[in-house]
Amino acid sequence: MLALEMFRSLPRTVAGRAVGARLPGILSGYAAPLRLVTIDAPQATRPGWARLRTRLSGICGSDLSMLSGQTSLYFSAVVSLPFVPGHEVVAELLDDCEDLPAGTRVVLDPVLACAARGVEPCPSCARGATNRCARITVGALSAGLQTGFCHDTGGGWGQQLVAHRSQLHPVPAEVDDVRALLLEPLACAVHTALRAGVRPDDRVLVSGAGLVGLLTAFALRALTPTGEMLVVAKHPHQRALAASLGASEVVGPEEVLRRVRRATGAFQVQPELSSPYLLGGVDVAVDAVGSRRSLETVLQATRAGGRVVLSGMPAAADLSAAWFRELEVVGSYASAVHEPGAGGAWAGRSAFEIATALLPAPALAEVAGAVARYPLHRWREALDHAHGAGRLGTVKVAFDPRPSPSAPQEI
Amino acid sequence: MSRPGFVLEVDDRTPPLVVHEGLGFRLERFPLGTRVVYPPESLPVVPDVDEAIREALLHPVDADPLPALLRPGMRLTIAFDDVSLPLPAMRAPDIRGRIIEHVLTLAAEAGVDDVELVAANALHRRMTAAELRHIVGERVFRSFHPQGLLTNFDAEDPEGLAHLGTTEQGEDVEISRRAAESDLVVYVNVNLVAMDGGHKSVGIGLASYRSLRHHHNAHTMVQSRSFMDHTRSAMHHSAWRMGRVIKEHVQVFQIETTLDNDVFPRPYDFFQKREWEWSVRDQASMLAVKRGLALAPQRLRHRLFHDLRGAYGLTGVAAGEVEAVHARTLERVHRQQLVEVQGQSDVLVLGVPYLGPYNVNSSMNPVLATCMGLGYFFNSYRHQPVVRPGGAVVLYHPLDEGFDQLHHPSYVDFYEEVLAESTDPAVIGQKYERQFAEDEWYRHLYRTSHAYHGVHPFYMWYWAAHAMDHVGDVIWVGADRKVAARLGFRAASTLADALEMASGTVGSSPSITYLHSPPHLLADVR
Ligand SMILES: [Zn+2]
Ligand SMILES: [Zn+2]
């Protein structure tokens, strides 16, 4: 089968030449640790496993930072090379898988937790916090925190992969593939929104209006008692989408601090040779970018005792505010089988179930409309497009690895 | 004898004319037939300033001589106009300082020992110690400032305000408590333009937002035709109503001064001459200045201009009862500045210079440039605007100076947030004014730093409301296009382009009037 393969450890090779990581084209150029290969399709031999044929697989921000070597070396221990990337997957079952007959359309919860590894549940998995699994390097599979980072399972950027029943969520018949592609990121956004610990009428700041930021804003509005919500967006189409997904105000990156200051009646101070910060500010802030700048912005704009949620994969940043302002800095990684923050009708449900229920919202139609599709052989173009997605008016770029897709198309 | 103001009709012998544009000027050739309005030359000045002051204090209008109002044990407050007047600042000694010395001498002779000096800066920024020193003079500064007896008025100090009641129209009158509780307030003014002085001095200079909001709003400003004619200005009517409430509570001894038109010191005095009369020396100065400006970086140009000190002479001083004194002042201001202009024109051309009342020692940001052009200069008329209803205004300013973070913090937010949403003075006033006026951080910066009050940019925008309401087109020559668009206006690179752009409004051969200022002039449009 045809697949894109990540064949060398970029964190290692690029850490030594960090400069290259910032040059345009590094993702798709000849230094890229990615190649298009024909390899054997992974086999499903253990119980609970089945083969899947990929229909669509998204390019996630974490894929891009992995490819450009901007990911911390921290992650090198929880992947196994070479691997086929792609953890935002819409696929169909090639085999029966327990209660799901062959042919079922599914999306993937990519986390490879205890159940998939065939080991006794760790304490986290036992509680349903599968995203916090402690066994992601052991058991019947090679190391790999998720499908898409594991040598044995294959990933969505290949024509076939394998997955465990615990990872599979059937797609309702009325949901098309493009919208189904939003399910995995939306599940993450649901998790983030629930991690944000929003109390009634809290003022919330979401920094970033890429897909993660947009879906987080949407989930915050849908699932929490968020009051005023300010979303930071760079590009015009992001501004429009953010507003339609529930932002009370959308501002440019240059204006954030000023807007937050005015909206919250905060005071602003100017440290020497550094950017200003607020005394006072929003109650909750979500970094949905992961850059140093975005991270510092949310830290600087959150009131003392407030909460900062790291949703984007974070860069190194000045944490003085977290200390001095006694911020609760919480991470938000993937999603859980039992969302602990979910109350009411959602109690005890998985992020994917909640995401599936939210998916039909009309506001998401426009997001799904801004998805671009590429066949595997145009991977260089696809990655460049994904890298500049915000600028180019796209919210998601995806691979369609099927042998003869209905001609390469961008929607 | 000074020559009166003058309206020139441009013909083929007319040389290019000076037009100010921020930190620079250009020599513009105007279309044939353009009317150019020149201010009158400077009036004769009083022969002996100290003698004139003494005379005014001892023989006031409709009031007892100042010594008769002073007695031991009384509480005396001396209030004075702030750094927004005159423009540019006057060469030392400032006339206010000289008057204050006379008042203090009389007070000392009468045994008055409870004396405080307060700058009537209303919602303007606090002045620095150096700026206060320049106004009151070294001796007064040294005797009062260290003891905290020479201060900037603080319109946000809840302890420092007194509510005196309301006018018959329900307007709150809230002014400085120190002034309100004084046995006598002596107000020392500089009347640069006809708008200043009268009940505007104490009633506005020492008032709080609670009071000011009644007349500093879009509705009132649109109804003020013009600001230079207090009998036809809704803002002044309100201030006059308030002044009469103040009069019931406090005795005010008003001292008003008027200046001549010697705004520019040598070698910049060519700016205030008529171009075809430039001497060889004037021509040489002009070329030297122009060449210097072309080479100088922005910072240096800023210094060059902002370091200029006016060479003003005193044309008169009057003291006594507020309204009687003001009548005399207006008479002198009019004599110095009025120019008769026959009928309105389709296009009004204005050069916006580097300095206005609110950017002394800082930058002329786009909001202030708008206020200068459409607030001050547009409103420099009596009877009716120079431009006809639905006509066009062409202004010269690069709109490039950015925002001074120290002096104008709320302006940045106003420009970025408020103007992004609407430029309609009434709409933004309704929606945003209170928020800005009551923002704690702006309040803090106004009280403790040198920031204009949070609401101040709104006031600047309201000044321009009448012009925006009156004309059909506003075009800035030489301005940053994006900035002009944010302000709701258009930009052109040349006068010809501007006239072309305005042709939809005023046709292809409009009548044009250019107000050649500074120095100040007041167009008396018949
Ligand atoms: Zn992802
Ligand atoms: Zn586990």
mmCIF file of C-alpha atoms in Angstrom, chain B residues 19-165:
data_model
loop_
_atom_site.group_PDB
_atom_site.id
_atom_site.type_symbol
_atom_site.label_atom_id
_atom_site.label_comp_id
_atom_site.label_asym_id
_atom_site.label_seq_id
_atom_site.Cartn_x
_atom_site.Cartn_y
_atom_site.Cartn_z
ATOM 1 C CA VAL B 19 0.381 75.402 3.895
ATOM 2 C CA HIS B 20 1.190 73.739 7.209
ATOM 3 C CA GLU B 21 1.099 69.972 7.387
ATOM 4 C CA GLY B 22 2.181 68.586 10.740
ATOM 5 C CA LEU B 23 5.908 68.739 11.286
ATOM 6 C CA GLY B 24 6.438 70.525 8.001
ATOM 7 C CA PHE B 25 4.846 72.751 5.443
ATOM 8 C CA ARG B 26 4.513 72.905 1.718
ATOM 9 C CA LEU B 27 4.325 75.669 -0.846
ATOM 10 C CA GLU B 28 1.095 75.117 -2.686
ATOM 11 C CA ARG B 29 -0.064 76.656 -5.931
ATOM 12 C CA PHE B 30 -3.792 77.183 -5.642
ATOM 13 C CA PRO B 31 -6.220 77.223 -8.570
ATOM 14 C CA LEU B 32 -6.907 80.655 -9.991
ATOM 15 C CA GLY B 33 -9.728 82.372 -8.176
ATOM 16 C CA THR B 34 -9.087 80.623 -4.853
ATOM 17 C CA ARG B 35 -9.812 82.946 -1.969
ATOM 18 C CA VAL B 36 -7.038 83.058 0.606
ATOM 19 C CA VAL B 37 -7.939 84.494 3.983
ATOM 20 C CA TYR B 38 -5.030 86.079 5.868
ATOM 21 C CA PRO B 39 -5.287 87.068 9.522
ATOM 22 C CA PRO B 40 -4.746 90.673 10.476
ATOM 23 C CA GLU B 41 -1.257 91.666 11.458
ATOM 24 C CA SER B 42 -0.495 92.042 15.127
ATOM 25 C CA LEU B 43 -2.285 94.728 17.070
ATOM 26 C CA PRO B 44 -0.236 97.220 19.052
ATOM 27 C CA VAL B 45 0.778 95.796 22.404
ATOM 28 C CA VAL B 46 0.360 97.434 25.798
ATOM 29 C CA PRO B 47 3.327 99.716 26.418
ATOM 30 C CA ASP B 48 3.999 98.523 29.958
ATOM 31 C CA VAL B 49 2.760 95.079 30.939
ATOM 32 C CA ASP B 50 3.143 95.510 34.694
ATOM 33 C CA GLU B 51 1.405 98.837 34.570
ATOM 34 C CA ALA B 52 -1.443 97.320 32.541
ATOM 35 C CA ILE B 53 -1.854 94.503 35.051
ATOM 36 C CA ARG B 54 -1.826 96.879 38.000
ATOM 37 C CA GLU B 55 -4.342 99.100 36.303
ATOM 38 C CA ALA B 56 -6.657 96.127 35.630
ATOM 39 C CA LEU B 57 -6.484 94.869 39.221
ATOM 40 C CA LEU B 58 -7.053 98.289 40.738
ATOM 41 C CA HIS B 59 -9.731 99.431 38.332
ATOM 42 C CA PRO B 60 -11.653 96.288 37.450
ATOM 43 C CA VAL B 61 -14.859 96.111 35.433
ATOM 44 C CA ASP B 62 -18.096 95.778 37.403
ATOM 45 C CA ALA B 63 -16.216 94.747 40.534
ATOM 46 C CA ASP B 64 -14.445 96.225 43.514
ATOM 47 C CA PRO B 65 -10.695 96.688 43.173
ATOM 48 C CA LEU B 66 -8.855 93.511 44.057
ATOM 49 C CA PRO B 67 -7.322 94.936 47.280
ATOM 50 C CA ALA B 68 -10.828 95.602 48.546
ATOM 51 C CA LEU B 69 -11.669 91.908 48.168
ATOM 52 C CA LEU B 70 -8.673 90.731 50.163
ATOM 53 C CA ARG B 71 -8.641 90.454 53.961
ATOM 54 C CA PRO B 72 -6.774 88.514 56.607
ATOM 55 C CA GLY B 73 -8.135 85.067 57.413
ATOM 56 C CA MET B 74 -9.778 84.598 54.049
ATOM 57 C CA ARG B 75 -9.295 81.666 51.753
ATOM 58 C CA LEU B 76 -7.957 82.651 48.346
ATOM 59 C CA THR B 77 -7.585 80.358 45.342
ATOM 60 C CA ILE B 78 -5.799 81.428 42.201
ATOM 61 C CA ALA B 79 -6.706 79.324 39.182
ATOM 62 C CA PHE B 80 -5.051 79.608 35.799
ATOM 63 C CA ASP B 81 -5.228 78.227 32.273
ATOM 64 C CA ASP B 82 -3.060 75.198 31.645
ATOM 65 C CA VAL B 83 -0.453 74.248 29.098
ATOM 66 C CA SER B 84 -3.031 74.020 26.300
ATOM 67 C CA LEU B 85 -2.734 77.809 26.037
ATOM 68 C CA PRO B 86 -1.218 79.666 24.304
ATOM 69 C CA LEU B 87 0.059 77.749 21.299
ATOM 70 C CA PRO B 88 2.966 77.535 21.073
ATOM 71 C CA ALA B 89 3.943 78.243 24.661
ATOM 72 C CA MET B 90 4.985 81.800 25.276
ATOM 73 C CA ARG B 91 8.544 82.859 25.802
ATOM 74 C CA ALA B 92 9.282 83.302 29.498
ATOM 75 C CA PRO B 93 8.001 85.061 31.442
ATOM 76 C CA ASP B 94 4.484 83.768 30.834
ATOM 77 C CA ILE B 95 1.858 86.452 31.235
ATOM 78 C CA ARG B 96 0.009 84.279 33.778
ATOM 79 C CA GLY B 97 3.044 84.200 36.040
ATOM 80 C CA ARG B 98 3.371 87.953 35.908
ATOM 81 C CA ILE B 99 -0.285 88.435 36.831
ATOM 82 C CA ILE B 100 -0.107 85.862 39.617
ATOM 83 C CA GLU B 101 2.849 87.722 41.113
ATOM 84 C CA HIS B 102 0.820 90.915 41.214
ATOM 85 C CA VAL B 103 -2.134 89.136 42.815
ATOM 86 C CA LEU B 104 0.116 87.501 45.396
ATOM 87 C CA THR B 105 1.735 90.801 46.236
ATOM 88 C CA LEU B 106 -1.648 92.383 46.882
ATOM 89 C CA ALA B 107 -2.714 89.341 48.906
ATOM 90 C CA ALA B 108 0.413 89.525 51.028
ATOM 91 C CA GLU B 109 -0.131 93.242 51.615
ATOM 92 C CA ALA B 110 -3.662 92.467 52.780
ATOM 93 C CA GLY B 111 -2.420 89.735 55.156
ATOM 94 C CA VAL B 112 -4.008 86.810 53.300
ATOM 95 C CA ASP B 113 -2.106 83.673 54.176
ATOM 96 C CA ASP B 114 -4.396 80.866 52.992
ATOM 97 C CA VAL B 115 -3.550 80.888 49.306
ATOM 98 C CA GLU B 116 -3.540 78.000 46.888
ATOM 99 C CA LEU B 117 -2.789 77.899 43.192
ATOM 100 C CA VAL B 118 -4.540 75.398 40.977
ATOM 101 C CA ALA B 119 -4.192 74.785 37.273
ATOM 102 C CA ALA B 120 -7.599 74.642 35.585
ATOM 103 C CA ASN B 121 -6.765 71.631 33.489
ATOM 104 C CA ALA B 122 -10.184 69.910 33.758
ATOM 105 C CA LEU B 123 -9.747 66.535 32.055
ATOM 106 C CA HIS B 124 -6.482 67.495 30.400
ATOM 107 C CA ARG B 125 -3.339 65.818 31.519
ATOM 108 C CA ARG B 126 -1.519 66.900 34.646
ATOM 109 C CA MET B 127 1.307 69.250 33.840
ATOM 110 C CA THR B 128 4.846 68.394 34.765
ATOM 111 C CA ALA B 129 6.676 70.453 37.356
ATOM 112 C CA ALA B 130 8.657 72.112 34.567
ATOM 113 C CA GLU B 131 5.504 73.065 32.717
ATOM 114 C CA LEU B 132 3.941 74.503 35.861
ATOM 115 C CA ARG B 133 7.144 76.404 36.557
ATOM 116 C CA HIS B 134 7.079 77.885 33.080
ATOM 117 C CA ILE B 135 3.567 79.189 33.551
ATOM 118 C CA VAL B 136 3.792 80.621 37.075
ATOM 119 C CA GLY B 137 7.461 81.590 36.997
ATOM 120 C CA GLU B 138 10.363 80.462 39.128
ATOM 121 C CA ARG B 139 9.597 82.532 42.225
ATOM 122 C CA VAL B 140 5.967 81.548 42.566
ATOM 123 C CA PHE B 141 6.801 77.947 41.771
ATOM 124 C CA ARG B 142 9.428 77.778 44.499
ATOM 125 C CA SER B 143 7.154 79.332 47.095
ATOM 126 C CA PHE B 144 4.127 77.146 46.471
ATOM 127 C CA HIS B 145 4.930 73.920 44.678
ATOM 128 C CA PRO B 146 7.071 72.164 47.312
ATOM 129 C CA GLN B 147 4.349 72.700 49.941
ATOM 130 C CA GLY B 148 1.673 71.244 47.689
ATOM 131 C CA LEU B 149 -0.016 74.632 47.347
ATOM 132 C CA LEU B 150 0.459 74.729 43.586
ATOM 133 C CA THR B 151 -1.318 71.780 42.015
ATOM 134 C CA ASN B 152 -3.013 70.435 38.960
ATOM 135 C CA PHE B 153 -6.763 70.157 39.378
ATOM 136 C CA ASP B 154 -7.811 66.529 39.854
ATOM 137 C CA ALA B 155 -11.271 65.952 38.417
ATOM 138 C CA GLU B 156 -11.301 62.385 39.738
ATOM 139 C CA ASP B 157 -10.545 63.117 43.371
ATOM 140 C CA PRO B 158 -13.830 62.445 45.160
ATOM 141 C CA GLU B 159 -12.664 64.499 48.161
ATOM 142 C CA GLY B 160 -11.609 67.355 45.953
ATOM 143 C CA LEU B 161 -14.959 68.043 44.292
ATOM 144 C CA ALA B 162 -18.043 69.927 45.401
ATOM 145 C CA HIS B 163 -21.453 69.641 43.820
ATOM 146 C CA LEU B 164 -22.940 73.117 43.784
ATOM 147 C CA GLY B 165 -26.342 72.180 42.427
#
